[in-house]
């Protein structure tokens, strides 16, 4: 009996050791390429038409500064503000902004349609955009960005993502940019713990998440985030043909969109050379609340596990990485139980060893300390120096190490949030856990990296905004011989879905054949022809 017990314990120890080695290897795998990152060549943003969708729910504290900054920094772009049933002064603020700026549009959602989740709010903005869009404009050249109401976009952003590695490549359907987290509180200065919490969120986004995204670039599984995601309109329309709408019901609607971009045969990219800044959360309660929504969204997206593994458009390595991400919340639940059980067993051994805990520690227990330092602490502490080297070069080495050490207890926020998410799933709660804003528009932006070289590109002529401050009206649609109603576009897409032939592509690697346009292009082009043809198409 004793030998069998010893055999089980030895096997468990070896398994735990192998898992620790795997974890260390994964950290090295994502850190080393990330530290060797070189800026990509930029392009010319005039080659595209740019639209921003901003979902708004009680955003009176931040929305005016965000919209005015976009209008100032990106003239000629269009901004679609979706009021999702706000009860504060947000509607009045948006009406004032639209009356003063040609490119600002307000989409109002009211009960019972409002507050059905961020994805539904984004769909409302997309529907308004597609009704407004002239049908003779190539949707490949229309880029739809999603910005949070407190988002601060780098002024160089559009030129950077217009480069040859991103939207300058016709195979790329969506791009996610880096996210920075700032303390934007307009209230009394936060305490030291709150400032540390915000800084750790910045470490997470600019370090851990950015490194993971950099690895995903090489295996074709880049994920979209809720802030700073950009997608070709043609790809959104292709997703509509296949799945009904671009965004769907998961609380992690951004990641879900990225999955659909990949599943319809387009490519996603990550750009670390530009950024969008957002407000950090200064309290543990608000942070757990936000991360529980993310964890629950990941659990909801696990229904795509089989589709991802069977997709001919996603590489094997990419499918495995996405599958791991989809299973991660469930693994955290199981891991939490195993960790708690192991701690109880360890305590039992220490308490029942002859001579007490001191004798246990002197005999075998001391070996846990180097194992903990190497396999438990080091993979988390390393992100402090990485953060200093990539995002905060004026930070001292001592402070960077202390920040890395603080990253260890910070990591347990995700475990707590996962359990909250699990209980929400058990109680069938999937409401949008909105985070309150308290931003101060005077907070300075993050330091800028050196600008990448600019690649000259043929300019796609974008008409300048008129000098008048009157709100924009729907443009005249060239080549369309009948009035285009609000539902015509959707009916045209459905019509083409019914008549187009279905092809079964062979399983591909990360890249599509050279020169191939995104799958959305032929779909939307056909829909254009359906609408433009005299006496043809839906409604005729």
PDB file of N, CA, C and O in Angstrom, residues 197 281-292 413 420 435:
ATOM      1  N   UNK A 197      -2.663  49.513  -9.033  1.00  0.00           N
ATOM      2  CA  UNK A 197      -3.604  48.648  -9.742  1.00  0.00           C
ATOM      3  C   UNK A 197      -3.746  49.079 -11.200  1.00  0.00           C
ATOM      4  O   UNK A 197      -3.768  48.241 -12.112  1.00  0.00           O
ATOM      5  N   UNK A 281      -8.968  50.941 -14.203  1.00  0.00           N
ATOM      6  CA  UNK A 281      -9.928  50.742 -13.114  1.00  0.00           C
ATOM      7  C   UNK A 281      -9.178  50.801 -11.790  1.00  0.00           C
ATOM      8  O   UNK A 281      -8.304  49.972 -11.531  1.00  0.00           O
ATOM      9  N   UNK A 282      -9.517  51.772 -10.913  1.00  0.00           N
ATOM     10  CA  UNK A 282      -8.726  51.995  -9.700  1.00  0.00           C
ATOM     11  C   UNK A 282      -9.143  51.160  -8.501  1.00  0.00           C
ATOM     12  O   UNK A 282      -8.535  51.284  -7.437  1.00  0.00           O
ATOM     13  N   UNK A 283     -10.156  50.324  -8.628  1.00  0.00           N
ATOM     14  CA  UNK A 283     -10.600  49.526  -7.484  1.00  0.00           C
ATOM     15  C   UNK A 283     -10.680  48.058  -7.868  1.00  0.00           C
ATOM     16  O   UNK A 283     -10.961  47.710  -9.021  1.00  0.00           O
ATOM     17  N   UNK A 284     -10.428  47.196  -6.893  1.00  0.00           N
ATOM     18  CA  UNK A 284     -10.503  45.756  -7.132  1.00  0.00           C
ATOM     19  C   UNK A 284     -11.916  45.334  -7.514  1.00  0.00           C
ATOM     20  O   UNK A 284     -12.108  44.448  -8.352  1.00  0.00           O
ATOM     21  N   UNK A 285     -12.905  45.967  -6.907  1.00  0.00           N
ATOM     22  CA  UNK A 285     -14.284  45.590  -7.192  1.00  0.00           C
ATOM     23  C   UNK A 285     -14.623  45.834  -8.659  1.00  0.00           C
ATOM     24  O   UNK A 285     -15.188  44.960  -9.324  1.00  0.00           O
ATOM     25  N   UNK A 286     -14.280  46.999  -9.189  1.00  0.00           N
ATOM     26  CA  UNK A 286     -14.581  47.295 -10.595  1.00  0.00           C
ATOM     27  C   UNK A 286     -13.752  46.428 -11.521  1.00  0.00           C
ATOM     28  O   UNK A 286     -14.221  46.019 -12.592  1.00  0.00           O
ATOM     29  N   UNK A 287     -12.511  46.112 -11.123  1.00  0.00           N
ATOM     30  CA  UNK A 287     -11.665  45.269 -11.964  1.00  0.00           C
ATOM     31  C   UNK A 287     -12.214  43.852 -12.043  1.00  0.00           C
ATOM     32  O   UNK A 287     -12.286  43.260 -13.125  1.00  0.00           O
ATOM     33  N   UNK A 288     -12.609  43.289 -10.897  1.00  0.00           N
ATOM     34  CA  UNK A 288     -13.183  41.939 -10.886  1.00  0.00           C
ATOM     35  C   UNK A 288     -14.476  41.919 -11.694  1.00  0.00           C
ATOM     36  O   UNK A 288     -14.761  40.961 -12.428  1.00  0.00           O
ATOM     37  N   UNK A 289     -15.261  42.980 -11.587  1.00  0.00           N
ATOM     38  CA  UNK A 289     -16.511  43.070 -12.331  1.00  0.00           C
ATOM     39  C   UNK A 289     -16.251  43.034 -13.830  1.00  0.00           C
ATOM     40  O   UNK A 289     -16.910  42.302 -14.575  1.00  0.00           O
ATOM     41  N   UNK A 290     -15.255  43.792 -14.284  1.00  0.00           N
ATOM     42  CA  UNK A 290     -14.932  43.811 -15.708  1.00  0.00           C
ATOM     43  C   UNK A 290     -14.375  42.465 -16.173  1.00  0.00           C
ATOM     44  O   UNK A 290     -14.802  41.919 -17.196  1.00  0.00           O
ATOM     45  N   UNK A 291     -13.432  41.908 -15.398  1.00  0.00           N
ATOM     46  CA  UNK A 291     -12.802  40.662 -15.823  1.00  0.00           C
ATOM     47  C   UNK A 291     -13.769  39.481 -15.749  1.00  0.00           C
ATOM     48  O   UNK A 291     -13.600  38.502 -16.484  1.00  0.00           O
ATOM     49  N   UNK A 292     -14.755  39.552 -14.866  1.00  0.00           N
ATOM     50  CA  UNK A 292     -15.753  38.478 -14.839  1.00  0.00           C
ATOM     51  C   UNK A 292     -16.585  38.494 -16.116  1.00  0.00           C
ATOM     52  O   UNK A 292     -16.971  37.439 -16.639  1.00  0.00           O
ATOM     53  N   UNK A 413      -6.537  38.027  -9.474  1.00  0.00           N
ATOM     54  CA  UNK A 413      -7.780  38.707  -9.840  1.00  0.00           C
ATOM     55  C   UNK A 413      -8.521  37.907 -10.904  1.00  0.00           C
ATOM     56  O   UNK A 413      -9.751  37.777 -10.874  1.00  0.00           O
ATOM     57  N   UNK A 420     -16.614  34.218 -10.367  1.00  0.00           N
ATOM     58  CA  UNK A 420     -17.795  35.066 -10.479  1.00  0.00           C
ATOM     59  C   UNK A 420     -18.514  34.796 -11.800  1.00  0.00           C
ATOM     60  O   UNK A 420     -19.752  34.714 -11.845  1.00  0.00           O
ATOM     61  N   UNK A 435     -18.942  49.415 -16.991  1.00  0.00           N
ATOM     62  CA  UNK A 435     -18.078  50.069 -16.018  1.00  0.00           C
ATOM     63  C   UNK A 435     -18.291  51.570 -16.058  1.00  0.00           C
ATOM     64  O   UNK A 435     -18.264  52.181 -17.132  1.00  0.00           O
TER      65      UNK A 435
END
